Amino acid sequence: MRARRVGAEYPGAMAEDLDELGERAVTAARALARARRAAKDAFLTGAAALLEERREEVLAANAQDVAAAETAGADATALDRLRLTPARVAQMAEGLRAVAAQADPVGEVVAGWVLPNGLRVSQVRVPLGVVGVVYENRPNVTADAAALAVKAGNAVVLRGSSAAARSNGQIVELLRLAAAKAGLPEDAVLAVPPGDHETVRAFLQLPVLDCLVPRGGRQLLAAVRQYATVPTIIDGEGNCHVYVDRAADLAMAEAIVVNAKTQRPSVCNAAETLLVHAEVAETFLPRVAAALQGVELVGDERVRRILPGVGPASEEDFAQEFLGPKLAVGVVDDLEQAMAHIARYSTGHSEAIVTEDLRAAERFLAEVDAAAVLVNASTRFVDGGELGLGAEIGISTQKLHVRGPMGLRALTSVKYQIRGEGQVRS
Amino acid sequence: MRARRVGAEYPGAMAEDLDELGERAVTAARALARARRAAKDAFLTGAAALLEERREEVLAANAQDVAAAETAGADATALDRLRLTPARVAQMAEGLRAVAAQADPVGEVVAGWVLPNGLRVSQVRVPLGVVGVVYENRPNVTADAAALAVKAGNAVVLRGSSAAARSNGQIVELLRLAAAKAGLPEDAVLAVPPGDHETVRAFLQLPVLDCLVPRGGRQLLAAVRQYATVPTIIDGEGNCHVYVDRAADLAMAEAIVVNAKTQRPSVCNAAETLLVHAEVAETFLPRVAAALQGVELVGDERVRRILPGVGPASEEDFAQEFLGPKLAVGVVDDLEQAMAHIARYSTGHSEAIVTEDLRAAERFLAEVDAAAVLVNASTRFVDGGELGLGAEIGISTQKLHVRGPMGLRALTSVKYQIRGEGQVRS
């Protein structure tokens, strides 16, 4: 069954079909599982040096991608995500060095004990094996994802967007060169060349993938949910709420809402909906509206009675991530109603309450079902770097395996090692 | 979309369609997430008492299931799995009490720290939410699975086999009664009435399921892999190997092989293949064959040269779980070849080596990719009870979320609770 050809002319293309690519990934994963930290770190720092030394090649490949996207009529956001600059290449290199500086999770003894019959049990951390990453425009994901996957002892198979094909191909080539220089298999990093929808679907069902991480918007996640037959970690959906309670410090609430919405509106931990307790709405809404200069507000009826200039918020407005300068606003009667609204529309990413009331804070922390719940802090803190967890491959909004920022440990599994002297079960 | 009717006449049936059932599970899950341990334990001990008090009703329902299965021509193994006895009901009750005695995983603080900006971060253990269990004949799974799911703070939706419908319905009724008596929602335990294949498929795609645990054979697992769109934990495939190394203590090896194969052949941690190093094959094979009275051996060519009475082992013999008194046997040249055979045929459950050689033991422990790897011990030890982990809902052979025995913690997730005093991101 070698029918799934994937365009060998692609720069960095490693195999003529997905099955062969999969076999090569498995072989590489076996070697990587036993690789010492020193070799993995040499790969990372070596790749960082290569990115800097050969920056112009990367930028030239990227310029071709950007030009093609412009011709194809891509919008400003898409072009910005696609575009590499000397500063962004430097950031990628810095990211690789930061992962090198993190501890190696492989071999960590998670737990261990001796049984009454003398069997010695250890639960040790091991790599997942082969990690697949499917992502959209940003070419920096190529280096970031490969760094984390390989440091955690995995082979990685990358599937970026067609629009970034030349940039990604160039980066993959440098990563493979760095792997070889560090004495690791080149196939530690493999790329699926861009193809049609059928190719993507075949990738989502590639049996050798021990884990698939999609990084992208709703459409990508929907496709993964529908077609993937391999284990996946759903990431990055963030319809995040800030609830301003009756007992909020309104100056603090204003600062948190403005920060959560505007500090970087395009990312998943930015706020998309503001809920305000009815008792403080008349005071707080005009104040926060004035502070949210440049943000389009849409509101429910009670909001619009207080802020007549605000447009109506549809069901869809409360359900979606704007990922831009737009905020849905609602007035609620109490904490209960705020939590019910969040339970209905939340994607389970990050949810915040602003309150000085202990009971309200504790109930919100306990009852709101999300990867992160915050009291009196901006949702923007929910990422691996800010929380002190190191680099992340994404932010999981599912409940199995990992929830919240996914760092090195999220790319590992465990196994039991059991040592005896001939014990049998009676 | 209320088209999926599921037979309301079924005993214990709770809803006329899966969507309504799902909504009720979600409502129950919210209450259960906040339930105190005392209430959950009262549910478990109360259910145990009810099972004992009303044992005759359970046995009568089961007798009907068994009679119907006999009429339908079920084989002895299927009938044995289906049949309840006073002793088995007592075991179920004991199982419920044992789960009550285990610590409550919910609320456990997994980790916590303070960030430079003063934010206090806690990672706390929370229930998954709604857990689905799809299983085959054994009616005891009804009580066992519900006990673990509810103790971990989840609502459980059970989908047993049609053949055990009356038994399961009776047990579910008692569990729901016990939940109500303990002040928990009755809908903590819900059952999907038996239906056609379409109903099963709809269950595997029920959006409210935070996790689905299939308990059953290959066909069930294949259906789950193909159709499930909710997160799943694949469990129970155990094509387990024992490798007898050149440096093995052959008396120990004999005891371990006999135990791993015959102590309880029908379960997933029983051995299905024996691999023997060529240097000890001539000595060991006749000896172990004599000790494996009543076990049908099939072997490769080198085995059959030493044991001429043994039938040939096909590719399929090495790939399958016999789950009965049959063992595939192979001779290998060295550790490398043994590990290659295991890598090819293993389902990643439990793999054992018998050796006195340190380097062989360490390589086997490090390189064999399975939920459990054992040195000089029977594969039969790989279950939650034997390893001291408490009751289990199954043994995971996947790498995400949980690997090996799945106890209470496997039925939980975590969330970050972040407490601040107005921090915003700069």
PDB file of N, CA, C and O in Angstrom, chain B residues 363-407:
ATOM      1  N   ARG B 363      19.086  -3.649  29.412  1.00  0.00           N
ATOM      2  CA  ARG B 363      18.690  -3.307  28.040  1.00  0.00           C
ATOM      3  C   ARG B 363      17.216  -3.614  27.813  1.00  0.00           C
ATOM      4  O   ARG B 363      16.492  -2.828  27.203  1.00  0.00           O
ATOM      5  N   PHE B 364      16.764  -4.765  28.302  1.00  0.00           N
ATOM      6  CA  PHE B 364      15.355  -5.143  28.137  1.00  0.00           C
ATOM      7  C   PHE B 364      14.447  -4.114  28.807  1.00  0.00           C
ATOM      8  O   PHE B 364      13.463  -3.647  28.230  1.00  0.00           O
ATOM      9  N   LEU B 365      14.791  -3.737  30.037  1.00  0.00           N
ATOM     10  CA  LEU B 365      13.991  -2.738  30.773  1.00  0.00           C
ATOM     11  C   LEU B 365      13.944  -1.412  30.028  1.00  0.00           C
ATOM     12  O   LEU B 365      12.913  -0.740  29.972  1.00  0.00           O
ATOM     13  N   ALA B 366      15.086  -1.032  29.449  1.00  0.00           N
ATOM     14  CA  ALA B 366      15.154   0.284  28.820  1.00  0.00           C
ATOM     15  C   ALA B 366      14.524   0.297  27.434  1.00  0.00           C
ATOM     16  O   ALA B 366      13.854   1.252  27.061  1.00  0.00           O
ATOM     17  N   GLU B 367      14.723  -0.776  26.682  1.00  0.00           N
ATOM     18  CA  GLU B 367      14.401  -0.694  25.257  1.00  0.00           C
ATOM     19  C   GLU B 367      13.066  -1.287  24.874  1.00  0.00           C
ATOM     20  O   GLU B 367      12.515  -0.940  23.822  1.00  0.00           O
ATOM     21  N   VAL B 368      12.541  -2.208  25.666  1.00  0.00           N
ATOM     22  CA  VAL B 368      11.249  -2.777  25.291  1.00  0.00           C
ATOM     23  C   VAL B 368      10.152  -1.768  25.627  1.00  0.00           C
ATOM     24  O   VAL B 368      10.104  -1.212  26.729  1.00  0.00           O
ATOM     25  N   ASP B 369       9.314  -1.530  24.644  1.00  0.00           N
ATOM     26  CA  ASP B 369       8.323  -0.453  24.731  1.00  0.00           C
ATOM     27  C   ASP B 369       6.967  -1.051  25.127  1.00  0.00           C
ATOM     28  O   ASP B 369       6.229  -1.551  24.285  1.00  0.00           O
ATOM     29  N   ALA B 370       6.662  -1.020  26.426  1.00  0.00           N
ATOM     30  CA  ALA B 370       5.403  -1.605  26.902  1.00  0.00           C
ATOM     31  C   ALA B 370       4.996  -0.891  28.184  1.00  0.00           C
ATOM     32  O   ALA B 370       5.794  -0.199  28.810  1.00  0.00           O
ATOM     33  N   ALA B 371       3.732  -1.080  28.556  1.00  0.00           N
ATOM     34  CA  ALA B 371       3.254  -0.475  29.801  1.00  0.00           C
ATOM     35  C   ALA B 371       4.064  -0.999  30.986  1.00  0.00           C
ATOM     36  O   ALA B 371       4.367  -0.259  31.918  1.00  0.00           O
ATOM     37  N   ALA B 372       4.425  -2.293  30.951  1.00  0.00           N
ATOM     38  CA  ALA B 372       5.242  -2.864  32.019  1.00  0.00           C
ATOM     39  C   ALA B 372       6.288  -3.789  31.432  1.00  0.00           C
ATOM     40  O   ALA B 372       5.989  -4.597  30.548  1.00  0.00           O
ATOM     41  N   VAL B 373       7.513  -3.657  31.908  1.00  0.00           N
ATOM     42  CA  VAL B 373       8.579  -4.586  31.549  1.00  0.00           C
ATOM     43  C   VAL B 373       9.077  -5.206  32.849  1.00  0.00           C
ATOM     44  O   VAL B 373       9.241  -4.516  33.857  1.00  0.00           O
ATOM     45  N   LEU B 374       9.271  -6.529  32.818  1.00  0.00           N
ATOM     46  CA  LEU B 374       9.607  -7.243  34.046  1.00  0.00           C
ATOM     47  C   LEU B 374      10.887  -8.037  33.868  1.00  0.00           C
ATOM     48  O   LEU B 374      11.127  -8.611  32.797  1.00  0.00           O
ATOM     49  N   VAL B 375      11.676  -8.068  34.921  1.00  0.00           N
ATOM     50  CA  VAL B 375      12.846  -8.928  34.956  1.00  0.00           C
ATOM     51  C   VAL B 375      12.608  -9.987  36.029  1.00  0.00           C
ATOM     52  O   VAL B 375      12.299  -9.648  37.182  1.00  0.00           O
ATOM     53  N   ASN B 376      12.688 -11.237  35.645  1.00  0.00           N
ATOM     54  CA  ASN B 376      12.590 -12.357  36.593  1.00  0.00           C
ATOM     55  C   ASN B 376      11.310 -12.319  37.431  1.00  0.00           C
ATOM     56  O   ASN B 376      11.337 -12.515  38.650  1.00  0.00           O
ATOM     57  N   ALA B 377      10.203 -12.057  36.763  1.00  0.00           N
ATOM     58  CA  ALA B 377       8.905 -12.101  37.439  1.00  0.00           C
ATOM     59  C   ALA B 377       7.831 -12.396  36.407  1.00  0.00           C
ATOM     60  O   ALA B 377       8.001 -12.134  35.213  1.00  0.00           O
ATOM     61  N   SER B 378       6.716 -12.937  36.870  1.00  0.00           N
ATOM     62  CA  SER B 378       5.618 -13.325  35.987  1.00  0.00           C
ATOM     63  C   SER B 378       4.858 -12.098  35.494  1.00  0.00           C
ATOM     64  O   SER B 378       4.609 -11.159  36.259  1.00  0.00           O
ATOM     65  N   THR B 379       4.453 -12.133  34.231  1.00  0.00           N
ATOM     66  CA  THR B 379       3.641 -11.043  33.677  1.00  0.00           C
ATOM     67  C   THR B 379       2.315 -10.873  34.422  1.00  0.00           C
ATOM     68  O   THR B 379       1.700  -9.806  34.372  1.00  0.00           O
ATOM     69  N   ARG B 380       1.901 -11.916  35.134  1.00  0.00           N
ATOM     70  CA  ARG B 380       0.608 -11.886  35.823  1.00  0.00           C
ATOM     71  C   ARG B 380       0.557 -10.846  36.950  1.00  0.00           C
ATOM     72  O   ARG B 380      -0.513 -10.557  37.471  1.00  0.00           O
ATOM     73  N   PHE B 381       1.705 -10.308  37.337  1.00  0.00           N
ATOM     74  CA  PHE B 381       1.691  -9.282  38.389  1.00  0.00           C
ATOM     75  C   PHE B 381       1.200  -7.917  37.895  1.00  0.00           C
ATOM     76  O   PHE B 381       0.952  -7.031  38.707  1.00  0.00           O
ATOM     77  N   VAL B 382       1.094  -7.768  36.578  1.00  0.00           N
ATOM     78  CA  VAL B 382       0.746  -6.438  36.074  1.00  0.00           C
ATOM     79  C   VAL B 382      -0.764  -6.235  36.137  1.00  0.00           C
ATOM     80  O   VAL B 382      -1.493  -6.401  35.170  1.00  0.00           O
ATOM     81  N   ASP B 383      -1.235  -5.948  37.329  1.00  0.00           N
ATOM     82  CA  ASP B 383      -2.588  -5.420  37.497  1.00  0.00           C
ATOM     83  C   ASP B 383      -2.625  -4.533  38.729  1.00  0.00           C
ATOM     84  O   ASP B 383      -1.719  -4.568  39.566  1.00  0.00           O
ATOM     85  N   GLY B 384      -3.638  -3.688  38.788  1.00  0.00           N
ATOM     86  CA  GLY B 384      -3.692  -2.659  39.822  1.00  0.00           C
ATOM     87  C   GLY B 384      -3.595  -3.222  41.229  1.00  0.00           C
ATOM     88  O   GLY B 384      -2.845  -2.706  42.066  1.00  0.00           O
ATOM     89  N   GLY B 385      -4.345  -4.278  41.493  1.00  0.00           N
ATOM     90  CA  GLY B 385      -4.338  -4.866  42.830  1.00  0.00           C
ATOM     91  C   GLY B 385      -2.972  -5.400  43.195  1.00  0.00           C
ATOM     92  O   GLY B 385      -2.415  -5.097  44.265  1.00  0.00           O
ATOM     93  N   GLU B 386      -2.361  -6.191  42.292  1.00  0.00           N
ATOM     94  CA  GLU B 386      -1.061  -6.800  42.576  1.00  0.00           C
ATOM     95  C   GLU B 386       0.033  -5.748  42.763  1.00  0.00           C
ATOM     96  O   GLU B 386       0.936  -5.922  43.579  1.00  0.00           O
ATOM     97  N   LEU B 387      -0.043  -4.664  42.016  1.00  0.00           N
ATOM     98  CA  LEU B 387       0.994  -3.627  42.114  1.00  0.00           C
ATOM     99  C   LEU B 387       0.736  -2.645  43.257  1.00  0.00           C
ATOM    100  O   LEU B 387       1.495  -1.701  43.448  1.00  0.00           O
ATOM    101  N   GLY B 388      -0.360  -2.883  43.991  1.00  0.00           N
ATOM    102  CA  GLY B 388      -0.631  -2.016  45.130  1.00  0.00           C
ATOM    103  C   GLY B 388      -1.279  -0.699  44.762  1.00  0.00           C
ATOM    104  O   GLY B 388      -1.270   0.260  45.535  1.00  0.00           O
ATOM    105  N   LEU B 389      -1.856  -0.637  43.558  1.00  0.00           N
ATOM    106  CA  LEU B 389      -2.461   0.614  43.093  1.00  0.00           C
ATOM    107  C   LEU B 389      -3.958   0.662  43.366  1.00  0.00           C
ATOM    108  O   LEU B 389      -4.622   1.635  43.035  1.00  0.00           O
ATOM    109  N   GLY B 390      -4.518  -0.395  43.934  1.00  0.00           N
ATOM    110  CA  GLY B 390      -5.956  -0.412  44.192  1.00  0.00           C
ATOM    111  C   GLY B 390      -6.726  -0.942  43.000  1.00  0.00           C
ATOM    112  O   GLY B 390      -6.143  -1.421  42.019  1.00  0.00           O
ATOM    113  N   ALA B 391      -8.054  -0.843  43.092  1.00  0.00           N
ATOM    114  CA  ALA B 391      -8.920  -1.367  42.032  1.00  0.00           C
ATOM    115  C   ALA B 391      -8.627  -0.659  40.720  1.00  0.00           C
ATOM    116  O   ALA B 391      -8.186   0.485  40.703  1.00  0.00           O
ATOM    117  N   GLU B 392      -8.877  -1.356  39.633  1.00  0.00           N
ATOM    118  CA  GLU B 392      -8.599  -0.780  38.319  1.00  0.00           C
ATOM    119  C   GLU B 392      -9.812  -0.923  37.417  1.00  0.00           C
ATOM    120  O   GLU B 392     -10.614  -1.841  37.567  1.00  0.00           O
ATOM    121  N   ILE B 393      -9.925   0.005  36.491  1.00  0.00           N
ATOM    122  CA  ILE B 393     -11.015  -0.073  35.519  1.00  0.00           C
ATOM    123  C   ILE B 393     -10.508  -0.748  34.252  1.00  0.00           C
ATOM    124  O   ILE B 393     -11.277  -1.036  33.337  1.00  0.00           O
ATOM    125  N   GLY B 394      -9.235  -1.053  34.209  1.00  0.00           N
ATOM    126  CA  GLY B 394      -8.640  -1.704  33.058  1.00  0.00           C
ATOM    127  C   GLY B 394      -7.147  -1.489  33.090  1.00  0.00           C
ATOM    128  O   GLY B 394      -6.614  -0.920  34.054  1.00  0.00           O
ATOM    129  N   ILE B 395      -6.478  -1.961  32.042  1.00  0.00           N
ATOM    130  CA  ILE B 395      -5.031  -1.774  31.934  1.00  0.00           C
ATOM    131  C   ILE B 395      -4.760  -1.107  30.604  1.00  0.00           C
ATOM    132  O   ILE B 395      -4.961  -1.698  29.548  1.00  0.00           O
ATOM    133  N   SER B 396      -4.315   0.136  30.657  1.00  0.00           N
ATOM    134  CA  SER B 396      -4.128   0.902  29.438  1.00  0.00           C
ATOM    135  C   SER B 396      -2.899   0.443  28.673  1.00  0.00           C
ATOM    136  O   SER B 396      -1.826   0.280  29.238  1.00  0.00           O
ATOM    137  N   THR B 397      -3.071   0.252  27.376  1.00  0.00           N
ATOM    138  CA  THR B 397      -1.926  -0.048  26.520  1.00  0.00           C
ATOM    139  C   THR B 397      -1.643   1.120  25.582  1.00  0.00           C
ATOM    140  O   THR B 397      -0.924   0.973  24.612  1.00  0.00           O
ATOM    141  N   GLN B 398      -2.208   2.280  25.889  1.00  0.00           N
ATOM    142  CA  GLN B 398      -1.844   3.452  25.108  1.00  0.00           C
ATOM    143  C   GLN B 398      -0.854   4.290  25.912  1.00  0.00           C
ATOM    144  O   GLN B 398      -0.586   4.018  27.076  1.00  0.00           O
ATOM    145  N   LYS B 399      -0.294   5.281  25.267  1.00  0.00           N
ATOM    146  CA  LYS B 399       0.753   6.049  25.931  1.00  0.00           C
ATOM    147  C   LYS B 399       0.263   7.376  26.481  1.00  0.00           C
ATOM    148  O   LYS B 399       0.905   7.957  27.340  1.00  0.00           O
ATOM    149  N   LEU B 400      -0.857   7.873  25.973  1.00  0.00           N
ATOM    150  CA  LEU B 400      -1.370   9.146  26.481  1.00  0.00           C
ATOM    151  C   LEU B 400      -2.180   8.929  27.751  1.00  0.00           C
ATOM    152  O   LEU B 400      -2.903   7.954  27.873  1.00  0.00           O
ATOM    153  N   HIS B 401      -2.072   9.869  28.666  1.00  0.00           N
ATOM    154  CA  HIS B 401      -2.900   9.971  29.871  1.00  0.00           C
ATOM    155  C   HIS B 401      -2.557   8.946  30.943  1.00  0.00           C
ATOM    156  O   HIS B 401      -2.256   9.305  32.067  1.00  0.00           O
ATOM    157  N   VAL B 402      -2.637   7.663  30.618  1.00  0.00           N
ATOM    158  CA  VAL B 402      -2.348   6.634  31.612  1.00  0.00           C
ATOM    159  C   VAL B 402      -1.830   5.409  30.871  1.00  0.00           C
ATOM    160  O   VAL B 402      -2.313   5.071  29.794  1.00  0.00           O
ATOM    161  N   ARG B 403      -0.829   4.761  31.441  1.00  0.00           N
ATOM    162  CA  ARG B 403      -0.255   3.570  30.829  1.00  0.00           C
ATOM    163  C   ARG B 403      -0.146   2.529  31.919  1.00  0.00           C
ATOM    164  O   ARG B 403       0.421   2.793  32.973  1.00  0.00           O
ATOM    165  N   GLY B 404      -0.681   1.346  31.670  1.00  0.00           N
ATOM    166  CA  GLY B 404      -0.724   0.324  32.707  1.00  0.00           C
ATOM    167  C   GLY B 404      -2.046   0.392  33.447  1.00  0.00           C
ATOM    168  O   GLY B 404      -3.032   0.938  32.938  1.00  0.00           O
ATOM    169  N   PRO B 405      -2.080  -0.174  34.673  1.00  0.00           N
ATOM    170  CA  PRO B 405      -3.345  -0.237  35.405  1.00  0.00           C
ATOM    171  C   PRO B 405      -3.977   1.149  35.572  1.00  0.00           C
ATOM    172  O   PRO B 405      -3.300   2.111  35.915  1.00  0.00           O
ATOM    173  N   MET B 406      -5.280   1.224  35.315  1.00  0.00           N
ATOM    174  CA  MET B 406      -6.029   2.480  35.423  1.00  0.00           C
ATOM    175  C   MET B 406      -6.852   2.468  36.692  1.00  0.00           C
ATOM    176  O   MET B 406      -7.863   1.776  36.763  1.00  0.00           O
ATOM    177  N   GLY B 407      -6.424   3.205  37.681  1.00  0.00           N
ATOM    178  CA  GLY B 407      -7.173   3.302  38.926  1.00  0.00           C
ATOM    179  C   GLY B 407      -7.906   4.624  39.003  1.00  0.00           C
ATOM    180  O   GLY B 407      -8.258   5.231  37.983  1.00  0.00           O
TER     181      GLY B 407
END
